[in-house]
Amino acid sequence: MPIIEIRILEGRSDEDKERLIQNVTHAVEQSLGAPLQSIRVLIHELPHKHWAVGGKTKDKQ
């Protein structure tokens, strides 16, 4: 059972996240030959203040 965890910044629409889940699931199915019903996708949304690049949080960029 493939389990895919994705971390993204919060703020994307439900439609965007649903499309991401569908596309990732399809890619795993094609790449590994895994049955759709066995593929798990977990999305972790992080607040901008918990995500930093170059020592600066995204809420301050």
mmCIF file of N, CA and C in Angstrom:
data_model
loop_
_atom_site.group_PDB
_atom_site.id
_atom_site.type_symbol
_atom_site.label_atom_id
_atom_site.label_comp_id
_atom_site.label_asym_id
_atom_site.label_seq_id
_atom_site.Cartn_x
_atom_site.Cartn_y
_atom_site.Cartn_z
ATOM 1 N N MET A 1 0.837 -1.169 0.000
ATOM 2 C CA MET A 1 0.000 0.000 0.000
ATOM 3 C C MET A 1 0.891 1.244 0.000
ATOM 4 N N PRO A 2 1.007 1.937 -1.121
ATOM 5 C CA PRO A 2 1.793 3.171 -1.153
ATOM 6 C C PRO A 2 1.111 4.276 -0.338
ATOM 7 N N ILE A 3 1.913 4.972 0.449
ATOM 8 C CA ILE A 3 1.432 6.129 1.210
ATOM 9 C C ILE A 3 2.298 7.316 0.808
ATOM 10 N N ILE A 4 1.663 8.347 0.281
ATOM 11 C CA ILE A 4 2.376 9.532 -0.173
ATOM 12 C C ILE A 4 1.988 10.690 0.736
ATOM 13 N N GLU A 5 2.993 11.338 1.323
ATOM 14 C CA GLU A 5 2.749 12.502 2.171
ATOM 15 C C GLU A 5 3.263 13.740 1.452
ATOM 16 N N ILE A 6 2.418 14.762 1.399
ATOM 17 C CA ILE A 6 2.747 16.005 0.715
ATOM 18 C C ILE A 6 2.608 17.147 1.709
ATOM 19 N N ARG A 7 3.627 17.998 1.772
ATOM 20 C CA ARG A 7 3.570 19.183 2.625
ATOM 21 C C ARG A 7 3.512 20.408 1.724
ATOM 22 N N ILE A 8 2.477 21.229 1.942
ATOM 23 C CA ILE A 8 2.304 22.448 1.159
ATOM 24 C C ILE A 8 1.925 23.588 2.095
ATOM 25 N N LEU A 9 2.133 24.797 1.615
ATOM 26 C CA LEU A 9 1.685 25.958 2.369
ATOM 27 C C LEU A 9 0.163 26.020 2.335
ATOM 28 N N GLU A 10 -0.424 26.456 3.438
ATOM 29 C CA GLU A 10 -1.874 26.578 3.490
ATOM 30 C C GLU A 10 -2.345 27.667 2.524
ATOM 31 N N GLY A 11 -3.624 27.581 2.168
ATOM 32 C CA GLY A 11 -4.211 28.621 1.347
ATOM 33 C C GLY A 11 -4.699 28.171 -0.015
ATOM 34 N N ARG A 12 -4.388 26.953 -0.404
ATOM 35 C CA ARG A 12 -4.863 26.483 -1.706
ATOM 36 C C ARG A 12 -6.324 26.048 -1.592
ATOM 37 N N SER A 13 -7.028 26.131 -2.694
ATOM 38 C CA SER A 13 -8.447 25.774 -2.696
ATOM 39 C C SER A 13 -8.627 24.259 -2.572
ATOM 40 N N ASP A 14 -9.818 23.863 -2.155
ATOM 41 C CA ASP A 14 -10.140 22.438 -2.081
ATOM 42 C C ASP A 14 -10.033 21.796 -3.462
ATOM 43 N N GLU A 15 -10.416 22.538 -4.494
ATOM 44 C CA GLU A 15 -10.335 22.016 -5.862
ATOM 45 C C GLU A 15 -8.880 21.749 -6.258
ATOM 46 N N ASP A 16 -7.976 22.659 -5.893
ATOM 47 C CA ASP A 16 -6.552 22.458 -6.196
ATOM 48 C C ASP A 16 -6.013 21.221 -5.484
ATOM 49 N N LYS A 17 -6.390 21.053 -4.220
ATOM 50 C CA LYS A 17 -5.909 19.891 -3.457
ATOM 51 C C LYS A 17 -6.496 18.596 -4.006
ATOM 52 N N GLU A 18 -7.750 18.625 -4.413
ATOM 53 C CA GLU A 18 -8.370 17.437 -5.004
ATOM 54 C C GLU A 18 -7.662 17.058 -6.303
ATOM 55 N N ARG A 19 -7.336 18.056 -7.127
ATOM 56 C CA ARG A 19 -6.619 17.801 -8.381
ATOM 57 C C ARG A 19 -5.231 17.224 -8.097
ATOM 58 N N LEU A 20 -4.562 17.760 -7.088
ATOM 59 C CA LEU A 20 -3.250 17.246 -6.692
ATOM 60 C C LEU A 20 -3.357 15.783 -6.282
ATOM 61 N N ILE A 21 -4.340 15.462 -5.452
ATOM 62 C CA ILE A 21 -4.546 14.080 -5.002
ATOM 63 C C ILE A 21 -4.787 13.159 -6.196
ATOM 64 N N GLN A 22 -5.642 13.577 -7.119
ATOM 65 C CA GLN A 22 -5.938 12.749 -8.292
ATOM 66 C C GLN A 22 -4.696 12.535 -9.154
ATOM 67 N N ASN A 23 -3.938 13.609 -9.387
ATOM 68 C CA ASN A 23 -2.748 13.494 -10.240
ATOM 69 C C ASN A 23 -1.659 12.641 -9.600
ATOM 70 N N VAL A 24 -1.445 12.807 -8.304
ATOM 71 C CA VAL A 24 -0.435 12.008 -7.602
ATOM 72 C C VAL A 24 -0.862 10.538 -7.578
ATOM 73 N N THR A 25 -2.125 10.296 -7.304
ATOM 74 C CA THR A 25 -2.632 8.924 -7.282
ATOM 75 C C THR A 25 -2.438 8.262 -8.643
ATOM 76 N N HIS A 26 -2.761 8.976 -9.696
ATOM 77 C CA HIS A 26 -2.589 8.432 -11.052
ATOM 78 C C HIS A 26 -1.114 8.146 -11.346
ATOM 79 N N ALA A 27 -0.231 9.058 -10.945
ATOM 80 C CA ALA A 27 1.206 8.865 -11.183
ATOM 81 C C ALA A 27 1.726 7.627 -10.457
ATOM 82 N N VAL A 28 1.269 7.418 -9.226
ATOM 83 C CA VAL A 28 1.701 6.244 -8.459
ATOM 84 C C VAL A 28 1.143 4.971 -9.095
ATOM 85 N N GLU A 29 -0.102 5.024 -9.511
ATOM 86 C CA GLU A 29 -0.704 3.864 -10.176
ATOM 87 C C GLU A 29 0.102 3.494 -11.425
ATOM 88 N N GLN A 30 0.440 4.474 -12.235
ATOM 89 C CA GLN A 30 1.181 4.228 -13.472
ATOM 90 C C GLN A 30 2.622 3.789 -13.202
ATOM 91 N N SER A 31 3.253 4.402 -12.218
ATOM 92 C CA SER A 31 4.669 4.125 -11.938
ATOM 93 C C SER A 31 4.894 2.792 -11.245
ATOM 94 N N LEU A 32 4.017 2.468 -10.302
ATOM 95 C CA LEU A 32 4.219 1.267 -9.488
ATOM 96 C C LEU A 32 3.275 0.127 -9.839
ATOM 97 N N GLY A 33 2.262 0.422 -10.625
ATOM 98 C CA GLY A 33 1.270 -0.601 -10.926
ATOM 99 C C GLY A 33 0.389 -0.919 -9.732
ATOM 100 N N ALA A 34 0.309 0.004 -8.791
ATOM 101 C CA ALA A 34 -0.491 -0.214 -7.580
ATOM 102 C C ALA A 34 -1.970 0.003 -7.887
ATOM 103 N N PRO A 35 -2.840 -0.826 -7.325
ATOM 104 C CA PRO A 35 -4.275 -0.612 -7.514
ATOM 105 C C PRO A 35 -4.703 0.710 -6.864
ATOM 106 N N LEU A 36 -5.609 1.425 -7.520
ATOM 107 C CA LEU A 36 -6.060 2.721 -7.004
ATOM 108 C C LEU A 36 -6.513 2.649 -5.548
ATOM 109 N N GLN A 37 -7.265 1.618 -5.219
ATOM 110 C CA GLN A 37 -7.827 1.520 -3.868
ATOM 111 C C GLN A 37 -6.763 1.302 -2.795
ATOM 112 N N SER A 38 -5.530 1.015 -3.203
ATOM 113 C CA SER A 38 -4.466 0.802 -2.216
ATOM 114 C C SER A 38 -3.600 2.044 -2.000
ATOM 115 N N ILE A 39 -3.803 3.088 -2.792
ATOM 116 C CA ILE A 39 -2.945 4.277 -2.739
ATOM 117 C C ILE A 39 -3.522 5.292 -1.761
ATOM 118 N N ARG A 40 -2.682 5.726 -0.834
ATOM 119 C CA ARG A 40 -3.082 6.719 0.169
ATOM 120 C C ARG A 40 -2.294 7.998 -0.066
ATOM 121 N N VAL A 41 -2.970 9.138 -0.031
ATOM 122 C CA VAL A 41 -2.317 10.440 -0.173
ATOM 123 C C VAL A 41 -2.710 11.289 1.028
ATOM 124 N N LEU A 42 -1.700 11.803 1.725
ATOM 125 C CA LEU A 42 -1.923 12.663 2.888
ATOM 126 C C LEU A 42 -1.363 14.042 2.582
ATOM 127 N N ILE A 43 -2.182 15.064 2.778
ATOM 128 C CA ILE A 43 -1.723 16.436 2.577
ATOM 129 C C ILE A 43 -1.606 17.105 3.937
ATOM 130 N N HIS A 44 -0.435 17.661 4.196
ATOM 131 C CA HIS A 44 -0.189 18.431 5.415
ATOM 132 C C HIS A 44 -0.060 19.891 4.997
ATOM 133 N N GLU A 45 -0.964 20.723 5.481
ATOM 134 C CA GLU A 45 -0.903 22.149 5.163
ATOM 135 C C GLU A 45 -0.215 22.882 6.307
ATOM 136 N N LEU A 46 0.792 23.647 5.952
ATOM 137 C CA LEU A 46 1.571 24.364 6.954
ATOM 138 C C LEU A 46 1.287 25.855 6.889
ATOM 139 N N PRO A 47 1.175 26.507 8.053
ATOM 140 C CA PRO A 47 1.029 27.960 8.057
ATOM 141 C C PRO A 47 2.292 28.614 7.509
ATOM 142 N N HIS A 48 2.138 29.772 6.896
ATOM 143 C CA HIS A 48 3.281 30.482 6.318
ATOM 144 C C HIS A 48 4.361 30.773 7.356
ATOM 145 N N LYS A 49 3.968 30.974 8.599
ATOM 146 C CA LYS A 49 4.965 31.279 9.636
ATOM 147 C C LYS A 49 5.740 30.044 10.077
ATOM 148 N N HIS A 50 5.335 28.853 9.628
ATOM 149 C CA HIS A 50 6.046 27.614 9.956
ATOM 150 C C HIS A 50 6.890 27.118 8.791
ATOM 151 N N TRP A 51 7.034 27.928 7.750
ATOM 152 C CA TRP A 51 7.768 27.541 6.548
ATOM 153 C C TRP A 51 8.800 28.629 6.279
ATOM 154 N N ALA A 52 10.067 28.254 6.251
ATOM 155 C CA ALA A 52 11.126 29.248 6.059
ATOM 156 C C ALA A 52 12.021 28.872 4.888
ATOM 157 N N VAL A 53 12.468 29.893 4.193
ATOM 158 C CA VAL A 53 13.427 29.745 3.101
ATOM 159 C C VAL A 53 14.492 30.810 3.311
ATOM 160 N N GLY A 54 15.735 30.398 3.335
ATOM 161 C CA GLY A 54 16.822 31.352 3.514
ATOM 162 C C GLY A 54 16.782 32.071 4.850
ATOM 163 N N GLY A 55 16.241 31.404 5.863
ATOM 164 C CA GLY A 55 16.208 31.983 7.198
ATOM 165 C C GLY A 55 15.045 32.929 7.450
ATOM 166 N N LYS A 56 14.149 33.083 6.474
ATOM 167 C CA LYS A 56 12.995 33.972 6.638
ATOM 168 C C LYS A 56 11.716 33.179 6.429
ATOM 169 N N THR A 57 10.776 33.359 7.346
ATOM 170 C CA THR A 57 9.501 32.667 7.188
ATOM 171 C C THR A 57 8.736 33.274 6.017
ATOM 172 N N LYS A 58 7.891 32.447 5.411
ATOM 173 C CA LYS A 58 7.151 32.882 4.229
ATOM 174 C C LYS A 58 6.196 34.032 4.540
ATOM 175 N N ASP A 59 5.757 34.160 5.792
ATOM 176 C CA ASP A 59 4.853 35.263 6.117
ATOM 177 C C ASP A 59 5.572 36.607 6.141
ATOM 178 N N LYS A 60 6.913 36.587 6.121
ATOM 179 C CA LYS A 60 7.687 37.830 6.139
ATOM 180 C C LYS A 60 8.368 38.104 4.808
ATOM 181 N N GLN A 61 8.071 37.302 3.823
ATOM 182 C CA GLN A 61 8.695 37.511 2.502
ATOM 183 C C GLN A 61 7.759 38.275 1.605
#
